[in-house]
Amino acid sequence: MDVLAQLFIGLFALLTIILLALAAQRLLGVRFGAVRTLVAALAAFLLAQPLLGPLFTALNLPADGQLPDAGALGVLLLATMAMVLIPMVLLVLAEALVPPGSVPGPLELLRSVRGRVSRARRYSQITRIAIKHGLGPYLRGRGERLEDRPGKVRLARSLRQALDEGGVTFVKLGQVLSTRRDLLPAEFVEELGRLQDQVVPAPWAQIEPVLVAELGAPVDEVFAAFDRTPLAAASIGQVHAARLPGGEDVVVKVRRPGIGRVVAKDLDIVRRLAATLESRTRWGRSLGLRDLAEGFAAAIREELDFRVEAVNMAAVTAPQPPGGAESGAEGGAEGGAEGGPRVRYPAPMTGLCTEQVLVMRRLSGRPVTDAAPEDGPRLARDLLDCLLRQILVDGVFHADPHPGNLMLLDDGALGLLDFGSVGRLDAAVRSALQRFLLAMDRQDPLGVTDALLEVVPRPEDIDEAALERALGQFMARHLGPGMDSVQMFTDLFRIVTAYGLSVPPEVAAVFRALATLEGTLVRLSPGFDLIGEARAFAGRHIAERSEPAAVRETLTQELAALLPMLRRLPRRVERIASAAEHGRLAFNVRLLADERDRRYVTGLLHQVLLTVLGATSGVMAVMLLGNDGGPQLMPGATLYHLIGYNLLGISAILTLRVLAPIFRRRPESEE
């Protein structure tokens, strides 16, 4: 019997806790986590006796428990509200003090501890490297500000050496930073540009299992010949020469074993370091290190997946006009008077490309830096035409055209390699960029300003007149007769940054590609007339768009889009004229036609109504508790007192109902 009684009491307690949890969540009108709600209900069940005891003592309930019907009903209602109020108060306090997600769960806590332990050794290693190269004070935000060039050069050299010693992820980070002339001084860009990720090749015993696992067959079955000695080795992968059974020469890019885990750990550290430096240092906030680190992490993750590079190669090759391919072996940009492709790309072998293996047709040649000086202007012109066509016409472009990604092919053409980073532009952005460059060619500051503000989001407080003057000075400095175009894109970056313009990622990729291209062109052909060649490209592009076939196609597309509207236009004009003639012309405007607007107004009125009702109930409760009149229901309380206590509970419930959504939304707004 005792066991059955205990079981009955336990079931009753469990049912009471569940009912308290459901009632508290229902009255608050907000969905809470099941664990949090049940814990609050359990705490309310355990605290009910010690918290409600003094309340009933203050009411001076009779010892025999005999109360009038009205008094018994009032006390029961008060006890029920007090029981429900306890978990409601606990839940609202928990939302205010410990928002969801601020305290990890047991499994998350265990993973966090393991992650901290695994990161601690790497943190220590990175810190030692930074201190070794004199960067310790800058990590703490206490480094001295260097205004002179020798000091900046020394600091840039120390940063390059530290990144080089840090390993693959930090070398890649330095290479990315070397293209951000809009963020870093020229001394840092120049020094970080010397970073190379050439490393000792991984032994064949480590590479072969990766090939077999990814290709699903032994190497000798997939390839007719395979050179075990790599052509080149970098920090992420290495390249081997091979031949397919059909006789085609290919190169095979293989990801280094275990590099994924190393990079993932380092990227986590880079993000955390960026967040810390942005919050603690002035220079970190000015550079926007958090966003920079996120963009870098996304780029590195794409670079680790060779399938992305294969898709990028296919995307860059696809828009090319007919005749830009040579026997199906490579994609290429169409040549001019010479005929044939002037810039060619390696084509991926789609069936043999996986996450860790990339097989592509081989381009035979040598580094572009070995080109003869007399070939420099031609190669620079071909590269500029190719990239401008990719950006302004095709909308898919190589985002990192530095000399290391270029080859001088055996037939004298350029080969463009490494499509791990590719940018994409929609038609609207391409059109705005075309207007921007054409306005620059006309040296029209107003047109350049308008086109630039179409490319980037327009800030509310921008000084357009000052921006127009700055762009006019920029064009006078770089676009006048005989002016030097070196650092042109760098200065444009500085203007964009100085006026607080937020450049979209796809447009930032264009600017970075052009800034990188600027340095490559100067290296290929010192004194290269970038402005003149760009104007020549614009002239050819305008001529292409002005050809009868192109004009006819454009007009056909526009008319096809306008035809349905034109067919309906006469009838609509006639209806409007008839209504105006007979005095029936009216305008019908529907307020709050959008369902989202109606929900917002309804929610706002709901909150206001609950606030008014809660405040009114509280005021009435105080007035009734201060009034000694009314029928005496028990020795210590009258009917007015009992009603006042219940109104006070109702006021508390309504107040908590208003507060719960406020605290519930706060973490989302802060994220």
XYZ file of C-alpha atoms in Angstrom:
671
model
C 0.000 0.000 0.000
C 2.862 2.369 0.830
C 4.435 1.650 -2.554
C 1.169 2.359 -4.364
C 0.738 5.574 -2.420
C 4.241 6.698 -3.262
C 3.654 5.822 -6.908
C 0.394 7.793 -6.906
C 2.109 10.785 -5.304
C 4.932 10.603 -7.841
C 2.495 10.472 -10.776
C 0.525 13.372 -9.310
C 3.729 15.408 -8.903
C 4.815 14.613 -12.489
C 1.397 15.568 -13.846
C 1.461 18.800 -11.830
C 4.913 19.695 -13.191
C 3.802 19.040 -16.789
C 0.648 21.109 -16.324
C 2.672 23.946 -14.799
C 5.072 23.868 -17.733
C 2.273 23.908 -20.304
C 0.369 26.663 -18.494
C 3.449 28.876 -18.088
C 4.429 28.559 -21.750
C 0.852 29.112 -22.914
C 0.370 32.231 -20.802
C 3.713 33.721 -21.851
C 2.897 33.167 -25.521
C 6.484 32.226 -26.374
C 7.944 28.825 -27.201
C 10.773 27.865 -24.867
C 13.061 24.882 -24.915
C 11.529 21.745 -23.401
C 14.386 21.298 -20.933
C 14.257 24.927 -19.807
C 10.471 24.849 -19.376
C 10.451 21.586 -17.416
C 13.271 22.785 -15.157
C 11.307 25.963 -14.389
C 8.153 23.931 -13.641
C 10.113 21.560 -11.383
C 11.613 24.520 -9.520
C 8.110 25.994 -9.119
C 6.809 22.702 -7.705
C 9.650 22.541 -5.175
C 9.364 26.230 -4.227
C 5.568 26.314 -3.964
C 5.355 25.385 -0.285
C 8.053 27.765 1.062
C 6.845 30.658 -1.146
C 3.075 30.254 -0.745
C 3.187 29.448 2.970
C 3.866 33.059 4.110
C 1.110 34.293 1.751
C -1.547 32.075 3.294
C -0.229 32.886 6.756
C -0.768 36.573 6.027
C -4.371 35.808 5.055
C -5.011 34.269 8.530
C -6.836 31.247 7.165
C -8.995 29.498 9.799
C -7.396 26.498 11.471
C -10.264 24.197 10.486
C -9.974 25.326 6.851
C -13.682 26.207 6.692
C -14.220 29.186 4.381
C -17.277 30.679 2.721
C -17.804 29.600 -0.867
C -16.600 32.938 -2.224
C -13.560 32.867 0.036
C -12.671 29.273 -0.885
C -12.982 30.058 -4.587
C -10.825 33.192 -4.228
C -8.105 31.387 -2.254
C -8.078 28.482 -4.757
C -7.773 30.905 -7.686
C -5.023 32.819 -5.896
C -3.092 29.633 -5.116
C -3.359 28.455 -8.726
C -2.147 31.794 -10.123
C 0.713 31.895 -7.635
C 1.788 28.371 -8.628
C 1.770 29.305 -12.336
C 3.479 32.641 -11.712
C 6.580 30.976 -10.265
C 7.664 29.146 -13.500
C 6.658 32.199 -15.563
C 8.932 34.446 -13.499
C 11.758 31.907 -13.713
C 11.414 31.577 -17.488
C 11.385 35.347 -18.061
C 14.387 35.810 -15.768
C 16.189 33.019 -17.591
C 15.458 34.673 -20.954
C 16.730 38.014 -19.645
C 19.849 36.745 -17.877
C 20.742 33.566 -19.802
C 19.447 33.837 -23.414
C 19.209 30.621 -25.444
C 22.575 29.646 -26.859
C 24.609 31.628 -24.341
C 25.221 28.529 -22.229
C 26.198 25.394 -24.189
C 24.551 22.082 -23.558
C 26.430 19.074 -22.186
C 27.480 17.732 -25.594
C 28.392 21.197 -26.852
C 30.330 21.832 -23.663
C 32.264 18.589 -24.108
C 33.082 19.434 -27.732
C 34.061 22.952 -26.691
C 36.476 21.643 -24.066
C 38.035 19.241 -26.560
C 38.317 22.061 -29.099
C 39.953 24.364 -26.580
C 42.483 21.707 -25.675
C 43.292 21.005 -29.328
C 43.586 24.725 -30.099
C 45.721 25.537 -27.090
C 48.876 24.013 -28.561
C 48.362 25.776 -31.897
C 47.632 29.076 -30.125
C 50.865 28.684 -28.210
C 52.791 27.977 -31.406
C 51.298 30.978 -33.212
C 51.999 33.240 -30.234
C 55.618 32.101 -30.124
C 55.986 32.796 -33.846
C 54.467 36.275 -33.463
C 56.681 37.156 -30.489
C 59.726 35.762 -32.270
C 59.168 38.202 -35.145
C 58.332 41.168 -32.919
C 54.558 41.167 -33.439
C 53.561 40.503 -29.827
C 52.676 44.137 -28.950
C 50.436 44.412 -32.029
C 48.462 41.316 -31.033
C 47.738 43.024 -27.696
C 46.746 46.265 -29.416
C 49.731 48.145 -27.998
C 51.992 48.335 -31.017
C 53.411 51.697 -31.913
C 51.976 53.628 -34.850
C 54.521 53.812 -37.638
C 54.389 56.835 -39.900
C 57.782 56.539 -41.622
C 58.353 54.184 -44.540
C 61.367 52.306 -43.048
C 59.306 51.394 -39.986
C 56.423 50.138 -42.122
C 58.831 48.104 -44.244
C 60.323 46.464 -41.133
C 56.880 45.643 -39.747
C 55.714 44.287 -43.123
C 58.805 42.081 -43.359
C 58.200 40.732 -39.843
C 54.557 39.998 -40.718
C 55.590 38.166 -43.902
C 58.127 36.040 -42.069
C 55.633 35.176 -39.334
C 52.938 34.189 -41.840
C 55.454 32.134 -43.821
C 56.445 30.239 -40.689
C 52.803 29.806 -39.608
C 52.016 27.307 -42.345
C 49.629 26.832 -45.257
C 46.622 28.761 -43.948
C 48.629 31.777 -42.906
C 50.609 31.800 -46.150
C 47.301 31.848 -48.033
C 46.063 34.620 -45.746
C 49.145 36.684 -46.573
C 48.632 36.107 -50.285
C 45.028 37.284 -50.038
C 46.057 40.347 -48.051
C 48.680 41.164 -50.687
C 45.827 41.837 -53.134
C 43.925 44.151 -50.775
C 45.456 47.480 -51.718
C 42.274 49.093 -50.473
C 43.068 47.942 -46.924
C 46.843 47.774 -46.534
C 49.618 50.286 -47.168
C 51.796 49.756 -50.232
C 54.724 48.524 -48.091
C 52.643 45.608 -46.778
C 51.190 44.773 -50.197
C 54.663 44.643 -51.724
C 56.162 42.539 -48.932
C 53.263 40.075 -48.669
C 53.358 39.658 -52.449
C 56.639 37.778 -51.971
C 54.959 34.963 -50.084
C 55.195 31.666 -51.936
C 53.595 28.418 -50.853
C 56.163 26.180 -52.540
C 56.848 23.268 -50.190
C 58.523 19.890 -50.254
C 56.348 17.433 -52.240
C 54.509 14.725 -50.353
C 55.967 11.255 -51.003
C 54.255 9.034 -53.553
C 53.343 6.565 -50.815
C 50.987 9.228 -49.358
C 49.636 10.488 -52.680
C 48.783 7.121 -54.271
C 46.110 6.121 -51.695
C 44.343 9.450 -52.258
C 44.258 8.860 -56.024
C 43.015 5.290 -55.671
C 40.291 6.265 -53.179
C 39.065 9.242 -55.224
C 39.234 7.649 -58.691
C 37.962 4.238 -57.562
C 40.673 2.261 -59.359
C 44.459 1.816 -59.357
C 46.419 4.616 -60.987
C 47.759 2.363 -63.764
C 44.210 1.422 -64.789
C 42.984 5.017 -65.040
C 46.044 6.490 -66.772
C 48.201 5.094 -69.543
C 51.209 6.825 -68.001
C 51.690 8.674 -64.728
C 54.800 10.550 -63.608
C 55.363 9.849 -59.908
C 57.637 12.908 -59.644
C 55.462 16.048 -59.291
C 55.811 18.976 -61.652
C 55.179 21.395 -58.788
C 54.132 21.237 -55.151
C 52.228 23.779 -53.086
C 50.859 23.796 -49.579
C 47.406 22.515 -50.555
C 48.202 20.196 -53.443
C 50.770 19.029 -55.935
C 50.637 18.497 -59.693
C 51.711 15.409 -61.640
C 51.964 14.880 -65.390
C 49.985 11.962 -66.860
C 48.536 10.566 -70.076
C 45.052 9.162 -70.568
C 44.441 5.870 -72.403
C 43.254 7.889 -75.412
C 46.667 9.565 -75.665
C 45.734 12.983 -74.244
C 48.330 14.655 -72.051
C 46.878 15.846 -68.759
C 47.992 17.186 -65.415
C 46.643 15.727 -62.182
C 46.287 17.987 -59.172
C 46.099 16.031 -55.903
C 45.246 17.445 -52.495
C 47.836 16.766 -49.822
C 46.686 14.093 -47.327
C 45.389 15.461 -44.017
C 45.452 19.082 -45.170
C 41.699 19.456 -44.578
C 41.963 18.938 -40.808
C 44.940 21.277 -40.508
C 43.262 24.047 -42.498
C 39.957 23.663 -40.608
C 41.741 24.099 -37.278
C 43.760 27.066 -38.520
C 40.672 28.739 -40.017
C 38.938 28.477 -36.661
C 41.946 30.161 -35.062
C 42.042 32.863 -37.761
C 38.368 33.696 -37.175
C 38.840 33.878 -33.417
C 41.981 36.006 -33.732
C 40.193 38.339 -36.160
C 37.250 38.763 -33.777
C 39.602 39.450 -30.860
C 41.727 41.941 -32.776
C 38.662 43.753 -34.146
C 37.232 44.175 -30.656
C 40.510 45.177 -28.964
C 42.484 47.149 -31.536
C 41.825 50.298 -33.529
C 43.521 49.009 -36.679
C 41.507 45.762 -36.508
C 38.242 47.693 -36.463
C 39.350 49.960 -39.297
C 40.195 46.941 -41.483
C 37.021 45.019 -40.604
C 39.003 41.920 -39.700
C 35.978 39.807 -38.824
C 34.403 40.120 -42.280
C 37.810 39.733 -43.913
C 38.423 36.491 -42.014
C 34.994 35.087 -42.954
C 35.576 35.843 -46.621
C 39.037 34.300 -46.458
C 37.685 31.156 -44.773
C 35.016 30.748 -47.457
C 37.621 31.158 -50.213
C 39.979 28.614 -48.644
C 37.187 26.063 -48.213
C 36.355 26.426 -51.900
C 40.029 26.061 -52.807
C 40.183 22.795 -50.860
C 37.337 21.344 -52.945
C 38.737 20.735 -56.430
C 35.223 20.197 -57.784
C 34.654 23.935 -57.334
C 37.716 24.692 -59.435
C 36.506 22.322 -62.178
C 33.123 24.068 -62.257
C 34.871 27.442 -62.343
C 36.993 26.414 -65.330
C 33.908 25.249 -67.184
C 32.075 28.477 -66.312
C 34.894 30.726 -67.567
C 35.263 28.714 -70.757
C 31.540 28.423 -71.550
C 30.740 32.072 -72.438
C 33.525 32.306 -75.007
C 32.439 32.932 -78.612
C 32.681 30.180 -81.215
C 36.169 29.513 -82.457
C 37.754 30.151 -79.066
C 38.594 26.497 -78.531
C 41.325 24.577 -80.174
C 40.401 21.005 -81.163
C 38.343 20.790 -77.979
C 41.490 20.669 -75.912
C 41.375 24.027 -74.249
C 38.999 26.908 -73.856
C 40.259 30.283 -75.015
C 39.547 33.920 -75.646
C 39.015 34.724 -79.281
C 41.979 36.146 -81.104
C 42.109 39.243 -83.215
C 43.836 39.727 -86.551
C 46.231 36.904 -85.866
C 43.384 34.399 -85.609
C 43.138 31.665 -83.002
C 42.889 32.036 -79.252
C 45.248 34.530 -77.606
C 44.477 33.384 -74.026
C 43.708 29.737 -73.350
C 42.546 27.836 -70.297
C 42.989 24.189 -69.315
C 39.751 22.237 -69.720
C 38.747 19.852 -66.893
C 38.156 16.159 -67.508
C 34.766 16.131 -65.817
C 34.535 12.407 -65.196
C 37.869 12.355 -63.352
C 37.401 15.418 -61.107
C 36.618 14.800 -57.436
C 36.918 16.708 -54.170
C 40.619 15.857 -53.807
C 41.693 15.168 -57.415
C 41.505 17.490 -60.414
C 42.411 16.190 -63.880
C 42.732 18.730 -66.706
C 44.267 18.897 -70.141
C 47.843 20.037 -70.091
C 49.018 23.370 -71.418
C 52.606 23.163 -72.586
C 54.734 26.216 -71.899
C 56.926 28.044 -69.404
C 56.444 30.780 -66.776
C 55.247 34.053 -68.244
C 58.066 35.883 -66.480
C 60.453 34.192 -68.947
C 58.848 36.033 -71.880
C 61.089 38.170 -74.051
C 60.808 41.943 -73.434
C 59.527 42.539 -76.962
C 56.591 40.169 -76.293
C 55.560 41.988 -73.119
C 53.204 44.591 -74.662
C 51.399 41.977 -76.750
C 50.930 39.623 -73.798
C 49.765 42.462 -71.546
C 47.267 43.618 -74.177
C 45.915 40.098 -74.651
C 45.521 39.607 -70.899
C 43.768 42.962 -70.426
C 41.353 42.287 -73.290
C 40.613 38.805 -71.945
C 39.843 39.939 -68.392
C 37.801 42.985 -69.427
C 35.710 40.794 -71.730
C 35.173 38.287 -68.924
C 34.056 41.052 -66.525
C 32.022 43.336 -68.771
C 30.596 40.933 -71.351
C 30.566 37.360 -70.064
C 30.038 38.059 -66.344
C 32.330 35.188 -65.249
C 35.945 36.165 -64.647
C 39.241 34.942 -63.204
C 39.533 36.756 -59.862
C 43.272 36.309 -59.267
C 45.286 37.061 -62.447
C 48.733 37.357 -60.826
C 51.889 36.251 -62.737
C 52.002 32.899 -60.941
C 48.716 31.946 -62.600
C 49.961 32.722 -66.120
C 51.977 30.661 -68.594
C 53.638 31.530 -71.883
C 52.578 28.665 -74.135
C 54.810 27.142 -76.779
C 52.880 28.851 -79.578
C 53.253 32.300 -77.947
C 49.747 32.519 -76.502
C 48.958 33.075 -72.830
C 47.711 30.292 -70.595
C 45.504 31.233 -67.612
C 45.670 28.756 -64.720
C 44.260 28.124 -61.234
C 40.529 28.755 -61.252
C 40.041 28.286 -57.524
C 38.859 31.909 -57.332
C 36.259 33.020 -59.884
C 33.868 35.983 -59.749
C 30.345 36.180 -61.169
C 28.333 39.282 -62.094
C 24.683 39.595 -63.077
C 23.536 41.665 -66.023
C 22.560 44.696 -63.911
C 25.996 44.959 -62.287
C 27.739 44.472 -65.648
C 25.662 47.263 -67.156
C 26.473 49.608 -64.264
C 30.192 48.792 -64.549
C 30.092 49.493 -68.275
C 28.532 52.916 -67.620
C 31.142 53.551 -64.924
C 34.062 52.816 -67.249
C 32.526 54.740 -70.164
C 31.992 57.769 -67.919
C 35.615 57.517 -66.806
C 36.677 57.416 -70.436
C 34.708 60.647 -71.026
C 36.170 62.057 -67.768
C 32.655 62.888 -66.612
C 32.703 63.175 -62.769
C 28.912 63.321 -62.508
C 28.456 60.229 -64.679
C 31.197 58.356 -62.784
C 29.573 59.233 -59.442
C 26.105 58.136 -60.564
C 27.415 54.878 -62.019
C 29.514 54.152 -58.914
C 26.495 54.647 -56.653
C 24.614 52.147 -58.846
C 27.368 49.576 -58.382
C 27.612 49.970 -54.583
C 24.795 50.520 -52.049
C 24.095 54.223 -51.605
C 24.680 55.411 -47.992
C 22.068 57.748 -46.568
C 24.530 60.396 -45.386
C 26.954 60.440 -48.327
C 28.259 63.796 -49.538
C 27.773 63.343 -53.289
C 29.297 66.696 -54.147
C 32.515 65.870 -52.276
C 32.593 62.373 -53.830
C 32.151 63.917 -57.286
C 35.063 66.308 -56.658
C 37.261 63.466 -55.395
C 36.513 61.357 -58.474
C 37.172 64.363 -60.707
C 40.587 64.858 -59.088
C 41.226 61.119 -59.433
C 40.518 61.217 -63.170
C 42.592 64.364 -63.652
C 45.503 62.645 -61.921
C 45.340 59.320 -63.757
C 43.441 59.795 -67.021
C 44.987 62.921 -68.479
C 47.333 62.858 -71.490
C 50.700 61.385 -70.565
C 49.574 60.503 -67.035
C 50.913 57.349 -65.342
C 48.197 54.775 -64.616
C 50.222 52.922 -61.968
C 48.349 52.705 -58.636
C 45.158 53.825 -60.375
C 42.946 51.115 -58.914
C 44.636 51.479 -55.537
C 43.691 55.180 -55.441
C 40.149 54.305 -56.517
C 39.949 51.855 -53.601
C 41.022 54.605 -51.237
C 38.267 56.937 -52.451
C 35.655 54.207 -52.034
C 36.899 53.470 -48.498
C 37.211 57.146 -47.505
C 33.541 57.846 -48.300
C 32.278 54.795 -46.417
C 30.926 53.026 -49.487
C 30.064 49.392 -48.761
C 31.263 47.422 -51.762
C 29.297 44.201 -52.454
C 31.467 41.053 -52.492
C 31.055 40.462 -56.231
C 32.082 44.043 -57.035
C 34.960 43.865 -54.548
C 36.163 40.788 -56.448
C 36.180 42.879 -59.650
C 38.203 45.649 -58.036
C 40.648 43.150 -56.519
C 41.059 41.397 -59.868
C 41.720 44.725 -61.609
C 44.186 45.774 -58.906
C 46.011 42.449 -59.270
C 45.869 42.782 -63.048
C 47.424 46.244 -62.778
C 50.523 44.840 -61.077
C 50.719 41.928 -63.529
C 50.544 44.225 -66.566
C 53.304 46.436 -65.200
C 55.452 43.352 -64.630
C 54.802 42.017 -68.131
C 55.350 45.354 -69.834
C 56.822 48.253 -67.840
C 55.227 51.479 -69.039
C 52.181 49.653 -70.430
C 49.493 52.129 -71.510
C 46.645 50.708 -69.457
C 44.302 53.612 -70.149
C 44.862 53.619 -73.889
C 44.382 49.872 -74.210
C 41.251 49.943 -72.056
C 39.839 52.692 -74.269
C 40.671 50.614 -77.330
C 38.805 47.660 -75.823
C 35.825 49.906 -75.066
C 35.846 51.106 -78.662
C 35.862 47.554 -79.973
C 33.119 46.538 -77.549
C 30.923 49.494 -78.571
C 31.567 48.654 -82.217
C 30.485 45.053 -81.589
C 27.288 46.235 -79.914
C 26.655 48.638 -82.816
C 26.791 45.949 -85.495
C 23.458 45.431 -87.279
C 23.066 41.880 -85.982
C 23.684 42.920 -82.369
C 21.353 45.927 -82.630
C 18.677 43.762 -84.250
C 18.931 41.179 -81.477
C 18.729 43.838 -78.759
C 15.697 45.495 -80.356
C 13.987 42.126 -80.776
C 14.459 41.283 -77.088
C 13.225 44.690 -75.939
C 10.183 44.612 -78.197
C 9.328 41.085 -77.066
C 9.316 42.328 -73.469
C 7.305 45.477 -74.269
C 4.746 43.962 -76.642
C 2.251 42.666 -74.005
C 2.231 46.062 -72.295
C 1.855 47.933 -75.574
C -1.143 45.800 -76.549
C -2.954 46.642 -73.285
C -1.948 50.318 -73.206
C -4.613 51.779 -75.597
C -7.512 50.145 -73.740
C -6.224 51.399 -70.384
C -5.739 54.940 -71.704
C -9.289 54.905 -73.121
C -10.744 53.783 -69.766
C -8.894 56.517 -67.889
C -9.998 59.198 -70.380
C -13.626 58.016 -70.226
C -13.650 58.019 -66.425
C -12.148 61.511 -66.341
C -14.696 62.767 -68.889
C -17.674 61.530 -66.859
C -16.268 62.584 -63.488
C -15.724 59.023 -62.263
C -11.912 59.120 -62.063
C -10.825 58.084 -58.576
C -7.754 56.684 -56.893
C -8.031 53.626 -54.679
C -5.249 53.278 -52.108
C -5.376 50.346 -49.694
C -3.709 50.929 -46.384
C -1.927 47.976 -44.781
C -2.465 45.831 -47.863
C 0.574 43.751 -47.020
C -0.046 40.868 -44.635
C 3.286 41.577 -42.900
C 2.180 45.142 -42.145
C -1.101 43.904 -40.698
C 0.700 41.360 -38.518
C 3.082 44.033 -37.260
C 0.279 46.473 -36.365
C -1.778 43.690 -34.768
C 1.184 42.569 -32.676
C 1.909 46.141 -31.621
C -1.703 46.727 -30.572
C -1.685 43.391 -28.774
C 1.357 44.415 -26.738
C -0.127 47.847 -25.972
C -3.439 46.309 -24.904
C -1.728 43.791 -22.619
C 0.367 46.567 -21.091
C -2.703 48.725 -20.409
C -4.649 45.791 -18.945
C -1.710 44.772 -16.758
C -1.208 48.296 -15.480
C -4.946 48.739 -14.867
C -5.140 45.451 -12.971
C -2.153 46.453 -10.863
C -3.627 49.849 -9.985
C -7.008 48.306 -9.105
C -5.267 45.675 -6.970
C -3.383 48.318 -4.997
C -6.582 50.316 -4.472
C -8.499 47.266 -3.249
C -5.689 46.088 -0.953
C -5.606 49.539 0.637
C -9.382 49.518 1.273
C -10.523 47.906 4.556
C -14.156 47.773 3.507
C -16.170 44.896 2.134
C -17.513 41.648 3.613
C -15.182 39.849 6.018
C -14.373 36.436 4.522
C -11.646 35.422 6.972
C -10.004 36.945 10.039
C -7.219 38.693 8.100
C -8.852 39.517 4.790
C -12.022 40.966 3.341
C -13.572 40.286 -0.043
C -11.826 43.398 -1.418
C -8.462 42.110 -0.215
C -8.993 38.728 -1.830
C -10.051 40.320 -5.126
C -7.029 42.633 -4.891
C -4.638 39.725 -4.445
C -6.120 37.980 -7.484
C -5.949 41.148 -9.563
C -2.330 41.501 -8.513
C -1.662 37.990 -9.832
C -3.437 38.805 -13.099
C -1.369 41.989 -13.417
C 1.832 39.993 -12.895
C 0.805 37.422 -15.532
C 0.011 40.137 -18.095
C 3.265 41.955 -17.347
C 5.291 38.771 -17.821
C 3.388 38.111 -21.064
C 4.590 41.498 -22.348
C 8.190 41.039 -21.159
C 8.732 37.490 -22.447
C 8.741 38.331 -26.206
C 10.991 41.328 -25.568
C 13.683 39.246 -23.917
C 13.095 36.426 -26.411
C 13.861 38.690 -29.413
C 16.880 40.400 -27.899
C 19.497 37.705 -28.698
C 18.331 37.562 -32.340
C 18.740 41.317 -32.737
C 22.192 41.224 -31.298
C 23.461 38.499 -33.638
